[in-house]
Amino acid sequence: MARANEEAAAALQEYAELFALTGGDAFRVRSYQKAAKAIAGFPEDISVADVRGVPGVGEAIAKKMEEFLLRGSFRQLDDLRGRVPEGVRRLTRVPTLGPKTAIMLFEEFGIDSPAALGEAIAAGRLDGVRGLGPKTLANLAKGIEQLEQSGRRVHIGVAMSLAEQVAGSLTAERIAYAGSLRRMKDTIGDIDILAVAPVSVMEEFRAQPYVAEVIAAGDKKTSVRTTSGVQVDLRVVPAGSWGAAMQYFTGSKEHNVAIREMAVKKGWKLSEYGLFEGERVIAAESEEEIYAALGMQFVPPPMREDGGEVRAALRGELPELVRLEDLRGDLHTHTDLTDGIASLDDMVAAGHARGYSYYAVTDHAPDLAMQRMTLDKALQQRERVAKLQERYPGMRLLHGTELNIAPDGSVDWPAEILRGFDVCVASVHSHFAMSREEMTRRFIVACENPYVDIIGHPTTRKIGKREPVDADWDAVFRAAARTGTAMEIDSFPDRSDLPSDLVRLAKHHGVKFSIDSDSHAIPHLANQRFGIGIAQRAWLTADDVINTWPLERLRSFLRP
Ligand code: DGT
Ligand code: CA
Ligand code: CA
Ligand code: ZN
């Protein structure tokens, strides 16, 4: 994704928020938000291409974006930044806290940060205030806690693009990221970069425009905080110790402790410099040599969590993990018929360019009222898909939908309509706060619907923004296995849903999975790499993942 697009979109998004905070017209707020999304997802770099070519960008927005590209801001944004106190803006980051309440809290109580709000609630200063009942206050307190937690870690999408930017910005003989990012964790505390390079790389690093603050500077290690708030550690390592350093700094700590024990048992020593017997180097240059010397299979980084992988690797019993190249298609994507920003033709062309054997179009169904879907529109799209199919003899187009699972477990359309789709994803998009028992029932009823093939983003969490729903996942997964309903691994990095621990649990129950992008724009198709990371962390093989299967096998799973 072009950096200019991301930055311009972020500025427009901020403008939309400030505009809403100052009582701006809701329709215009939506149109700014939509344009911001469209710019972020636009496949061409808007610092080169005309921003007027982005869907949803009219003349007024285009002018703002052009000014932004010239000087990093625009007049109207500067105005609003001046008018809205920073304290009010900080407050609105608390989930469930709306702009009106934020302004009231700031003006009447002088509360100017989530932390100050937390203290005021704890001290009972807001008890009895109109509009702030005990339940509202409890929700706000929970929101503050969530916000604090999310402030410490970022999701893998943010970390990955930053790590790639850092690696690309430095002059080194060898450079790579290690740590939790290499293990493909869904959230990342800090980014660990290793390099084989002259010491001057440290100075080069500190001078980068993405560096906001240097936390520690040395010849071997430099730590900085970037403009996006994420910490990056850069370590320079000797070329001959590259493998040992990668092994050590990839972690996890628990995996390393287990590995080091293996070395000690043999009377050897393992460190970030190598595997040694006394002074003699047994292995150091590559990770492969180190694992081999310890008498184990090479352990892929996503498995290095001390979750049984050491024992399995010693016995030669590691599974053959599913790889990105194994995916033959995508079973959950959107177009501009609902909330996607690219046309059907463009999305399908982009899927084809990725070499897929099949590609499903699954726009939203009518119960998500905001999307204004109708049966007529769905049927018209089906005709367009059939027509488009003629252009792609090597790729099977599947016409599907993303249904909404109602609180009682039912979905938008009756059986005779559902029958006409090639694939039905069904997801929870509302009523997130049901009791565990009701929510479990809701998912089980959805699984039992013979037309529901895949449960989309099952926990519905949004990292740092929305907690997962509460359900008895053992019961849900048993129902999924029994009814032949796949669980989705939604690859959108802020969702990463199912998370890997639940994937592993589901696999234990015999569930199959679909690794989907849930794309709303062309660049999102590439997010499947994150879904593969989740699958690998859960020890999945290609056989566990329905969209690695040949079309015939997939179709008999979808419509047995
Ligand atoms: P994060 O940053 O919280 O997402 O998680 P990691 O795993 O990237 O942790 P981090 O950045 O503290 O350290 C990177 C790796 O370095 C870690 O996974 C293993 C290794 N490491 C760091 N400190 C120790 C230690 O005290 N003992 C051992 N065995 N390994 C360590
Ligand atoms: Ca780290
Ligand atoms: Ca670190
Ligand atoms: Zn959805």
Coordinates of C-alpha atoms and ligand atoms in Angstrom, one line a residue:
M1 CA 0.0 0.0 0.0
A2 CA 1.4 3.4 -0.9
R3 CA 2.6 5.4 2.1
A4 CA 1.1 8.6 0.8
N5 CA -2.3 7.0 0.6
E6 CA -2.1 5.7 4.2
E7 CA -1.0 9.1 5.5
A8 CA -3.6 11.1 3.5
A9 CA -6.3 8.7 4.6
A10 CA -5.3 9.0 8.2
A11 CA -5.5 12.8 8.0
L12 CA -8.9 12.7 6.4
Q13 CA -10.1 10.2 9.0
E14 CA -8.9 12.5 11.8
Y15 CA -10.7 15.4 10.1
A16 CA -13.9 13.3 10.0
E17 CA -13.5 12.7 13.7
L18 CA -12.9 16.3 14.6
F19 CA -15.8 17.3 12.3
A20 CA -18.1 15.0 14.1
L21 CA -16.9 16.2 17.5
T22 CA -17.7 19.8 16.6
G23 CA -21.2 18.8 15.7
G24 CA -20.7 18.5 12.0
D25 CA -23.3 17.0 9.7
A26 CA -23.4 13.2 10.0
F27 CA -23.8 12.7 6.3
R28 CA -20.6 14.6 5.6
V29 CA -18.8 12.7 8.4
R30 CA -19.7 9.5 6.6
S31 CA -18.6 10.7 3.3
Y32 CA -15.2 11.8 4.7
Q33 CA -14.8 8.4 6.4
K34 CA -15.8 6.5 3.2
A35 CA -13.3 8.6 1.2
A36 CA -10.6 8.0 3.7
K37 CA -11.2 4.2 3.5
A38 CA -11.2 4.4 -0.3
I39 CA -7.9 6.4 -0.4
A40 CA -6.2 3.9 1.9
G41 CA -7.4 1.0 -0.2
F42 CA -6.7 2.6 -3.6
P43 CA -4.2 0.5 -5.5
E44 CA -2.3 3.5 -7.1
D45 CA -0.1 5.9 -5.2
I46 CA -2.1 9.2 -5.0
S47 CA 1.1 11.2 -4.8
V48 CA 1.5 10.2 -8.4
A49 CA -2.0 9.4 -9.7
D50 CA -4.9 11.9 -9.6
V51 CA -6.7 11.5 -6.3
R52 CA -10.0 12.3 -8.2
G53 CA -9.8 8.8 -9.6
V54 CA -10.5 7.4 -6.2
P55 CA -14.2 6.4 -5.8
G56 CA -16.0 8.7 -3.4
V57 CA -13.5 11.6 -3.7
G58 CA -15.2 14.7 -5.0
E59 CA -13.7 18.1 -5.8
A60 CA -13.8 19.4 -2.1
I61 CA -12.0 16.3 -0.7
A62 CA -9.5 16.2 -3.7
K63 CA -8.4 19.8 -2.9
K64 CA -7.8 18.9 0.8
M65 CA -5.8 15.9 -0.2
E66 CA -3.7 17.9 -2.7
E67 CA -2.9 20.4 0.0
F68 CA -2.0 17.5 2.3
L69 CA 0.3 16.0 -0.2
L70 CA 2.1 19.4 -0.6
R71 CA 2.5 20.3 3.1
G72 CA 1.4 17.4 5.3
S73 CA -1.9 19.0 6.4
F74 CA -4.8 21.1 5.1
R75 CA -6.4 24.3 6.3
Q76 CA -9.7 22.9 7.6
L77 CA -7.8 20.2 9.5
D78 CA -5.6 22.9 11.1
D79 CA -8.7 24.9 12.0
L80 CA -10.4 22.0 13.8
R81 CA -7.2 20.9 15.5
G82 CA -7.0 24.4 17.0
R83 CA -10.7 24.4 18.1
V84 CA -10.9 21.0 19.8
P85 CA -8.9 20.7 22.9
E86 CA -6.4 17.8 22.9
G87 CA -8.0 16.5 26.1
V88 CA -11.4 16.1 24.5
R89 CA -9.8 14.2 21.6
R90 CA -7.9 11.9 23.9
L91 CA -11.2 11.2 25.7
T92 CA -13.0 10.1 22.6
R93 CA -10.6 7.3 22.1
V94 CA -12.3 5.5 25.0
P95 CA -14.6 2.9 23.5
T96 CA -18.3 3.7 24.1
L97 CA -17.6 7.4 24.9
G98 CA -19.3 9.7 22.4
P99 CA -18.3 13.2 21.5
K100 CA -21.1 15.0 23.4
T101 CA -20.2 13.3 26.7
A102 CA -16.5 13.9 26.1
I103 CA -17.1 17.7 25.7
M104 CA -19.3 17.7 28.8
L105 CA -16.7 15.8 30.9
F106 CA -14.0 18.2 29.8
E107 CA -15.9 21.4 30.3
E108 CA -17.7 20.6 33.5
F109 CA -15.2 18.3 35.3
G110 CA -11.9 19.3 33.7
I111 CA -11.4 15.6 32.7
D112 CA -8.8 15.7 29.9
S113 CA -7.6 12.1 29.5
P114 CA -8.7 8.5 29.7
A115 CA -6.6 8.2 32.9
A116 CA -8.3 11.2 34.5
L117 CA -11.7 9.8 33.6
G118 CA -10.7 6.5 35.2
E119 CA -9.7 8.2 38.4
A120 CA -12.9 10.2 38.5
I121 CA -15.0 7.1 38.1
A122 CA -13.1 5.2 40.7
A123 CA -13.4 8.1 43.2
G124 CA -17.1 8.3 42.6
R125 CA -17.0 11.9 41.3
L126 CA -19.3 11.1 38.5
D127 CA -21.9 9.2 40.5
G128 CA -25.4 10.7 40.0
V129 CA -24.4 12.8 37.0
R130 CA -27.3 12.9 34.5
G131 CA -26.8 10.5 31.6
L132 CA -24.1 8.6 33.4
G133 CA -25.8 5.6 35.1
P134 CA -23.8 3.0 37.0
K135 CA -23.9 0.7 33.9
T136 CA -22.6 3.4 31.6
L137 CA -19.8 4.2 34.1
A138 CA -18.9 0.5 34.3
N139 CA -18.7 0.3 30.5
L140 CA -16.5 3.4 30.4
A141 CA -14.1 1.9 33.0
K142 CA -13.9 -1.2 30.9
G143 CA -13.2 0.9 27.8
I144 CA -10.4 2.7 29.6
E145 CA -8.8 -0.6 30.5
Q146 CA -9.1 -1.8 26.9
L147 CA -7.5 1.4 25.6
E148 CA -4.6 1.1 28.0
Q149 CA -3.9 -2.5 27.0
S150 CA -4.2 -1.7 23.3
G151 CA -1.8 1.2 23.7
R152 CA 1.0 -1.1 24.7
R153 CA 0.8 -3.5 21.7
V154 CA 0.0 -3.1 18.0
H155 CA -1.6 -5.6 15.7
I156 CA 0.6 -7.4 13.2
G157 CA -0.6 -5.3 10.2
V158 CA 0.9 -2.1 11.7
A159 CA 4.1 -3.9 12.9
M160 CA 4.7 -5.7 9.6
S161 CA 4.5 -2.6 7.4
L162 CA 6.7 -0.7 9.8
A163 CA 9.3 -3.6 10.0
E164 CA 9.4 -3.7 6.2
Q165 CA 9.8 0.0 6.0
V166 CA 12.7 -0.1 8.5
A167 CA 14.4 -3.0 6.8
G168 CA 14.1 -1.2 3.4
S169 CA 15.5 2.1 4.8
L170 CA 18.9 0.8 6.0
T171 CA 22.1 -0.1 4.3
A172 CA 23.1 -3.6 5.4
E173 CA 24.6 -6.8 4.1
R174 CA 21.8 -8.7 5.7
I175 CA 18.7 -7.5 7.6
A176 CA 15.6 -9.2 8.9
Y177 CA 13.0 -9.0 11.6
A178 CA 12.9 -11.5 14.5
G179 CA 10.8 -11.5 17.7
S180 CA 7.1 -12.0 18.0
L181 CA 6.7 -10.5 14.5
R182 CA 8.6 -13.4 12.9
R183 CA 6.5 -15.8 15.0
M184 CA 3.5 -14.1 13.4
K185 CA 1.8 -13.2 16.7
D186 CA -1.4 -11.2 16.2
T187 CA -0.1 -8.4 18.5
I188 CA 3.4 -7.2 18.8
G189 CA 5.0 -5.5 21.7
D190 CA 8.1 -4.2 19.9
I191 CA 9.9 -4.9 16.7
D192 CA 13.3 -6.6 16.8
I193 CA 15.5 -6.1 13.7
L194 CA 18.8 -7.8 13.2
A195 CA 21.4 -6.7 10.7
V196 CA 24.9 -7.6 9.5
A197 CA 26.2 -4.1 8.8
P198 CA 28.9 -1.6 9.6
V199 CA 28.3 0.4 12.9
S200 CA 27.4 3.5 10.8
V201 CA 24.0 1.8 10.3
M202 CA 23.1 3.0 13.8
E203 CA 23.5 6.6 12.8
E204 CA 21.6 6.0 9.6
F205 CA 18.8 4.4 11.7
R206 CA 18.6 7.3 14.2
A207 CA 18.3 9.8 11.3
Q208 CA 15.2 8.2 9.7
P209 CA 12.1 10.3 9.3
Y210 CA 10.0 7.6 11.1
V211 CA 12.1 8.0 14.3
A212 CA 10.3 10.2 16.9
E213 CA 12.6 9.5 19.9
V214 CA 15.9 7.6 20.5
I215 CA 15.5 5.5 23.6
A216 CA 18.9 4.0 23.8
A217 CA 21.9 4.3 21.4
G218 CA 24.9 1.9 21.3
D219 CA 27.1 0.2 18.8
K220 CA 25.4 -3.2 19.2
K221 CA 21.8 -2.1 19.9
T222 CA 19.8 1.0 19.2
S223 CA 16.2 1.4 20.4
V224 CA 13.9 4.0 19.1
R225 CA 10.2 5.0 19.4
T226 CA 8.7 5.6 15.9
T227 CA 6.2 8.3 15.0
S228 CA 3.5 5.7 15.2
G229 CA 4.4 5.0 18.8
V230 CA 5.9 1.6 18.2
Q231 CA 9.4 0.7 19.6
V232 CA 12.0 -0.7 17.3
D233 CA 15.2 -2.4 18.4
L234 CA 18.0 -2.7 15.9
R235 CA 20.9 -5.0 16.7
V236 CA 24.0 -5.4 14.7
V237 CA 25.3 -9.0 14.8
P238 CA 28.5 -10.7 13.4
A239 CA 27.9 -12.4 10.0
G240 CA 29.2 -15.7 11.4
S241 CA 26.5 -15.7 14.2
W242 CA 23.6 -14.8 12.0
G243 CA 21.7 -18.0 12.6
A244 CA 22.3 -18.1 16.3
A245 CA 21.2 -14.5 16.7
M246 CA 18.0 -15.1 14.6
Q247 CA 17.3 -18.1 16.7
Y248 CA 17.8 -16.3 20.0
F249 CA 16.0 -13.1 19.1
T250 CA 13.1 -14.8 17.4
G251 CA 12.1 -16.4 20.7
S252 CA 9.8 -17.1 22.3
K253 CA 11.7 -17.0 25.5
E254 CA 10.0 -20.2 26.6
H255 CA 11.0 -22.0 23.4
N256 CA 14.6 -20.8 23.9
V257 CA 14.7 -22.0 27.5
A258 CA 13.6 -25.5 26.3
I259 CA 16.2 -25.5 23.5
R260 CA 19.0 -24.4 25.7
E261 CA 18.2 -27.3 28.1
M262 CA 18.7 -29.7 25.2
A263 CA 22.2 -28.1 24.6
V264 CA 23.1 -28.3 28.3
K265 CA 22.2 -32.0 28.3
K266 CA 24.7 -32.6 25.6
G267 CA 27.3 -30.6 27.6
W268 CA 27.1 -27.7 25.1
K269 CA 26.3 -24.0 25.5
L270 CA 23.8 -22.1 23.3
S271 CA 23.7 -18.3 23.1
E272 CA 23.0 -15.6 20.6
Y273 CA 26.5 -16.1 19.3
G274 CA 26.3 -19.8 18.6
L275 CA 26.2 -23.4 19.8
F276 CA 29.5 -24.2 21.5
E277 CA 31.4 -27.1 23.0
G278 CA 33.9 -25.3 25.2
E279 CA 35.5 -22.9 22.7
R280 CA 34.6 -24.9 19.6
V281 CA 31.8 -23.7 17.5
I282 CA 29.3 -26.5 16.6
A283 CA 26.8 -24.3 14.7
A284 CA 26.2 -20.6 14.4
E285 CA 25.7 -19.5 10.8
S286 CA 22.3 -20.8 10.2
E287 CA 19.3 -21.7 12.3
E288 CA 19.0 -25.0 10.4
E289 CA 22.4 -26.1 11.5
I290 CA 21.7 -25.3 15.1
Y291 CA 18.4 -27.3 15.2
A292 CA 20.1 -30.2 13.3
A293 CA 23.1 -30.3 15.7
L294 CA 20.6 -30.6 18.6
G295 CA 19.1 -33.6 16.9
M296 CA 15.8 -31.9 16.0
Q297 CA 13.8 -30.9 13.0
F298 CA 13.9 -27.3 12.1
V299 CA 11.0 -25.6 14.0
P300 CA 9.2 -23.0 11.9
P301 CA 9.1 -19.7 13.8
P302 CA 5.3 -19.6 14.3
M303 CA 5.5 -22.8 16.3
R304 CA 8.1 -21.6 18.7
E305 CA 5.9 -21.1 21.7
D306 CA 6.8 -24.1 23.9
G307 CA 3.5 -25.7 23.0
G308 CA 4.8 -29.2 22.4
E309 CA 7.0 -28.3 19.3
V310 CA 10.3 -29.2 21.0
R311 CA 9.2 -32.8 21.8
A312 CA 7.6 -33.2 18.3
A313 CA 10.7 -31.9 16.6
L314 CA 13.0 -34.3 18.6
R315 CA 10.8 -37.2 17.4
G316 CA 10.6 -36.0 13.8
E317 CA 6.9 -35.5 14.1
L318 CA 6.3 -31.9 13.3
P319 CA 3.3 -31.5 11.0
E320 CA 3.8 -30.1 7.5
L321 CA 2.4 -26.6 7.9
V322 CA 0.0 -25.0 5.4
R323 CA 1.8 -22.4 3.3
L324 CA 0.6 -19.3 1.5
E325 CA 1.3 -21.0 -1.8
D326 CA -1.1 -23.7 -0.9
L327 CA -4.1 -21.4 -1.0
R328 CA -6.1 -21.8 -4.2
G329 CA -8.6 -19.1 -3.6
D330 CA -10.5 -16.7 -1.3
L331 CA -14.0 -17.4 0.0
H332 CA -14.9 -14.1 1.7
T333 CA -14.6 -10.8 -0.3
H334 CA -16.7 -7.7 -0.8
T335 CA -17.3 -5.2 -3.7
D336 CA -18.7 -1.7 -3.9
L337 CA -22.2 -3.3 -4.1
T338 CA -22.0 -3.1 -0.3
D339 CA -19.1 -1.7 1.7
G340 CA -16.2 -2.6 -0.5
I341 CA -14.6 0.2 -2.5
A342 CA -13.6 -1.7 -5.7
S343 CA -15.9 -2.9 -8.4
L344 CA -16.8 -6.5 -9.0
D345 CA -14.7 -6.5 -12.2
D346 CA -11.7 -5.0 -10.5
M347 CA -11.8 -7.4 -7.5
V348 CA -12.1 -10.4 -9.7
A349 CA -9.3 -9.2 -12.0
A350 CA -7.1 -8.8 -8.9
G351 CA -8.0 -12.3 -7.6
H352 CA -7.1 -13.7 -11.0
A353 CA -3.8 -11.9 -11.0
R354 CA -3.0 -13.7 -7.7
G355 CA -3.3 -17.0 -9.6
Y356 CA -6.4 -18.3 -7.9
S357 CA -8.3 -21.4 -9.1
Y358 CA -11.5 -20.0 -7.5
Y359 CA -12.8 -16.7 -6.1
A360 CA -15.9 -16.1 -4.1
V361 CA -17.8 -12.8 -4.0
T362 CA -19.6 -12.5 -0.7
D363 CA -21.2 -9.1 -0.3
H364 CA -23.3 -8.4 2.8
A365 CA -26.9 -9.5 3.1
P366 CA -30.0 -7.3 3.8
D367 CA -30.1 -7.3 7.6
L368 CA -27.0 -5.2 7.8
A369 CA -29.3 -2.2 7.1
M370 CA -26.5 0.3 6.4
Q371 CA -25.4 -1.7 3.3
R372 CA -28.8 -1.4 1.6
M373 CA -28.6 -4.9 0.1
T374 CA -31.7 -6.3 -1.5
L375 CA -32.5 -9.7 -3.1
D376 CA -32.8 -7.9 -6.5
K377 CA -29.3 -6.5 -6.2
A378 CA -27.9 -9.9 -5.2
L379 CA -29.6 -11.6 -8.2
Q380 CA -28.3 -8.9 -10.5
Q381 CA -24.8 -9.4 -9.2
R382 CA -25.2 -13.1 -9.8
E383 CA -25.9 -12.5 -13.5
R384 CA -22.9 -10.2 -13.7
V385 CA -20.7 -12.9 -12.0
A386 CA -21.9 -15.5 -14.6
K387 CA -21.1 -13.1 -17.4
L388 CA -17.7 -12.3 -16.0
Q389 CA -17.0 -16.0 -15.6
E390 CA -16.6 -16.2 -19.4
R391 CA -13.5 -14.0 -19.2
Y392 CA -11.8 -16.3 -16.7
P393 CA -11.8 -19.9 -18.0
G394 CA -9.1 -20.9 -15.6
M395 CA -10.7 -19.5 -12.4
R396 CA -14.0 -20.5 -11.1
L397 CA -16.1 -17.6 -9.8
L398 CA -18.4 -18.5 -6.9
H399 CA -21.4 -16.3 -6.1
G400 CA -21.8 -16.1 -2.3
T401 CA -23.0 -13.8 0.5
E402 CA -22.0 -12.9 4.0
L403 CA -25.1 -13.5 6.0
N404 CA -25.9 -11.9 9.4
I405 CA -26.5 -14.3 12.3
A406 CA -29.5 -12.9 14.2
P407 CA -29.6 -13.3 18.0
D408 CA -31.7 -16.4 17.6
G409 CA -29.2 -17.9 15.2
S410 CA -31.3 -17.4 12.0
V411 CA -29.9 -15.7 8.9
D412 CA -31.2 -13.1 6.5
W413 CA -32.7 -15.2 3.7
P414 CA -34.9 -18.4 3.7
A415 CA -33.7 -21.7 2.3
E416 CA -35.0 -21.3 -1.2
I417 CA -32.9 -18.1 -1.7
L418 CA -29.8 -19.5 0.1
R419 CA -29.9 -22.5 -2.2
G420 CA -29.0 -20.3 -5.1
F421 CA -25.6 -19.2 -3.6
D422 CA -22.4 -21.2 -4.2
V423 CA -21.1 -20.3 -0.8
C424 CA -22.6 -18.7 2.4
V425 CA -20.4 -17.1 5.0
A426 CA -22.5 -16.3 8.2
S427 CA -21.2 -13.8 10.7
V428 CA -22.3 -11.9 13.9
H429 CA -22.4 -8.2 13.2
S430 CA -24.7 -7.0 16.1
H431 CA -25.9 -7.9 19.6
F432 CA -22.3 -8.6 20.8
A433 CA -23.2 -8.6 24.5
M434 CA -25.4 -11.6 24.8
S435 CA -24.8 -14.1 27.6
R436 CA -22.4 -16.9 27.1
E437 CA -25.3 -19.4 26.9
E438 CA -27.3 -17.4 24.4
M439 CA -24.3 -16.7 22.3
T440 CA -23.3 -20.3 22.2
R441 CA -26.9 -21.3 21.1
R442 CA -26.8 -18.6 18.4
F443 CA -23.6 -20.0 16.8
I444 CA -24.8 -23.6 17.1
V445 CA -28.1 -22.8 15.4
A446 CA -26.2 -21.0 12.6
C447 CA -23.9 -24.1 12.2
E448 CA -27.0 -26.3 11.9
N449 CA -28.4 -24.3 9.0
P450 CA -27.5 -26.6 6.1
Y451 CA -26.8 -23.6 3.8
V452 CA -24.2 -22.0 6.2
D453 CA -20.8 -23.1 5.0
I454 CA -18.4 -20.9 7.0
I455 CA -18.8 -18.9 10.2
G456 CA -17.1 -15.6 9.4
H457 CA -14.7 -13.8 11.9
P458 CA -16.2 -16.0 14.8
T459 CA -15.2 -14.0 17.9
T460 CA -16.0 -10.6 16.2
R461 CA -13.1 -9.0 18.1
K462 CA -11.3 -5.9 16.8
I463 CA -7.9 -5.7 18.4
G464 CA -7.8 -2.7 20.7
K465 CA -11.4 -1.8 19.9
R466 CA -13.8 -4.6 20.6
E467 CA -13.5 -7.5 22.9
P468 CA -14.3 -11.0 21.6
V469 CA -17.9 -12.2 22.2
D470 CA -18.4 -14.7 25.0
A471 CA -19.3 -18.3 23.9
D472 CA -18.6 -21.8 25.0
W473 CA -16.2 -22.5 22.1
D474 CA -15.9 -26.2 22.8
A475 CA -19.6 -26.5 22.2
V476 CA -19.6 -24.3 19.1
F477 CA -16.6 -26.2 17.6
R478 CA -18.3 -29.6 18.3
A479 CA -21.4 -28.3 16.4
A480 CA -19.2 -27.0 13.6
A481 CA -17.4 -30.4 13.2
R482 CA -20.7 -32.3 13.4
T483 CA -22.4 -30.2 10.8
G484 CA -19.4 -29.8 8.4
T485 CA -19.3 -26.0 8.9
A486 CA -15.9 -24.4 8.5
M487 CA -14.6 -21.8 10.9
E488 CA -13.1 -18.8 9.3
I489 CA -9.6 -17.5 9.9
D490 CA -10.3 -13.9 8.9
S491 CA -6.9 -12.5 7.8
F492 CA -7.7 -8.8 8.3
P493 CA -4.9 -8.0 10.8
D494 CA -7.1 -6.0 13.2
R495 CA -9.4 -8.9 13.4
S496 CA -7.1 -12.0 13.2
D497 CA -10.2 -14.0 14.0
L498 CA -10.2 -16.9 15.0
P499 CA -7.1 -16.3 17.0
S500 CA -4.6 -19.2 16.9
D501 CA -5.3 -20.6 20.4
L502 CA -9.0 -21.1 19.4
V503 CA -7.9 -22.5 16.0
R504 CA -5.9 -25.1 17.7
L505 CA -8.8 -26.0 20.0
A506 CA -11.2 -26.2 17.0
K507 CA -8.8 -28.4 15.1
H508 CA -8.8 -30.7 18.1
H509 CA -12.6 -31.0 17.7
G510 CA -12.1 -31.9 14.0
V511 CA -13.2 -28.6 12.5
K512 CA -12.0 -27.4 9.1
F513 CA -11.0 -23.8 8.3
S514 CA -11.2 -21.2 5.6
I515 CA -8.4 -18.7 5.5
D516 CA -10.1 -15.6 4.0
S517 CA -9.1 -12.0 3.3
D518 CA -12.5 -10.4 4.0
S519 CA -11.2 -7.9 1.4
H520 CA -13.0 -4.5 1.0
A521 CA -10.3 -3.3 -1.4
I522 CA -7.8 -4.7 -3.8
P523 CA -4.7 -4.4 -1.5
H524 CA -6.5 -6.4 1.3
L525 CA -6.3 -9.6 -0.8
A526 CA -2.7 -9.8 0.3
N527 CA -3.7 -10.0 4.0
Q528 CA -4.0 -13.7 3.6
R529 CA -0.3 -13.9 4.7
F530 CA -1.5 -13.0 8.2
G531 CA -4.2 -15.7 8.2
I532 CA -1.5 -18.2 7.2
G533 CA 0.5 -17.0 10.2
I534 CA -2.4 -17.8 12.5
A535 CA -2.9 -21.2 10.9
Q536 CA 0.8 -22.1 11.3
R537 CA 0.8 -21.0 14.9
A538 CA -2.1 -23.5 15.4
W539 CA -0.2 -26.3 13.6
L540 CA -2.6 -26.5 10.7
T541 CA -1.8 -28.5 7.6
A542 CA -3.1 -27.9 4.1
D543 CA -5.7 -30.6 4.6
D544 CA -7.3 -28.6 7.5
V545 CA -7.9 -25.6 5.2
I546 CA -10.8 -25.9 2.7
N547 CA -9.5 -23.2 0.4
T548 CA -6.3 -25.2 -0.3
W549 CA -8.4 -28.0 -1.7
P550 CA -9.1 -28.5 -5.4
L551 CA -12.4 -27.0 -6.6
E552 CA -14.2 -30.4 -6.8
R553 CA -13.4 -31.3 -3.2
L554 CA -14.3 -27.8 -2.1
R555 CA -17.6 -27.9 -3.9
S556 CA -18.6 -31.2 -2.3
F557 CA -17.8 -29.7 1.1
L558 CA -19.9 -26.6 0.4
R559 CA -22.9 -28.5 -1.1
P560 CA -22.7 -32.1 0.0
Ligands
DGT1 P1 6.8 -8.9 22.1 O1 7.9 -7.9 21.7 O2 6.3 -8.6 23.5 O3 5.7 -8.9 21.1 O4 7.5 -10.3 22.2 P2 8.9 -10.8 21.7 O5 8.9 -12.3 21.7 O6 9.4 -10.2 20.5 O7 9.9 -10.4 23.0 P3 11.1 -9.4 23.1 O8 11.0 -8.3 22.1 O9 11.1 -9.0 24.5 O10 12.4 -10.2 22.8 C1 12.6 -10.8 21.6 C2 13.2 -12.2 21.7 O11 14.5 -12.2 22.3 C3 12.3 -13.1 22.6 O12 11.3 -13.6 21.9 C4 13.4 -14.1 23.0 C5 14.6 -13.3 23.1 N1 14.9 -12.9 24.5 C6 14.7 -11.7 25.0 N2 15.0 -11.7 26.3 C7 15.4 -12.9 26.7 C8 15.8 -13.6 27.9 O13 15.9 -13.0 28.9 N3 16.0 -15.0 27.8 C9 15.8 -15.6 26.6 N4 16.1 -17.0 26.6 N5 15.5 -15.0 25.5 C10 15.2 -13.7 25.5
CA2 CA 9.6 -7.9 20.2
CA3 CA 12.6 -6.2 21.8
ZN4 ZN -18.3 -9.4 8.4

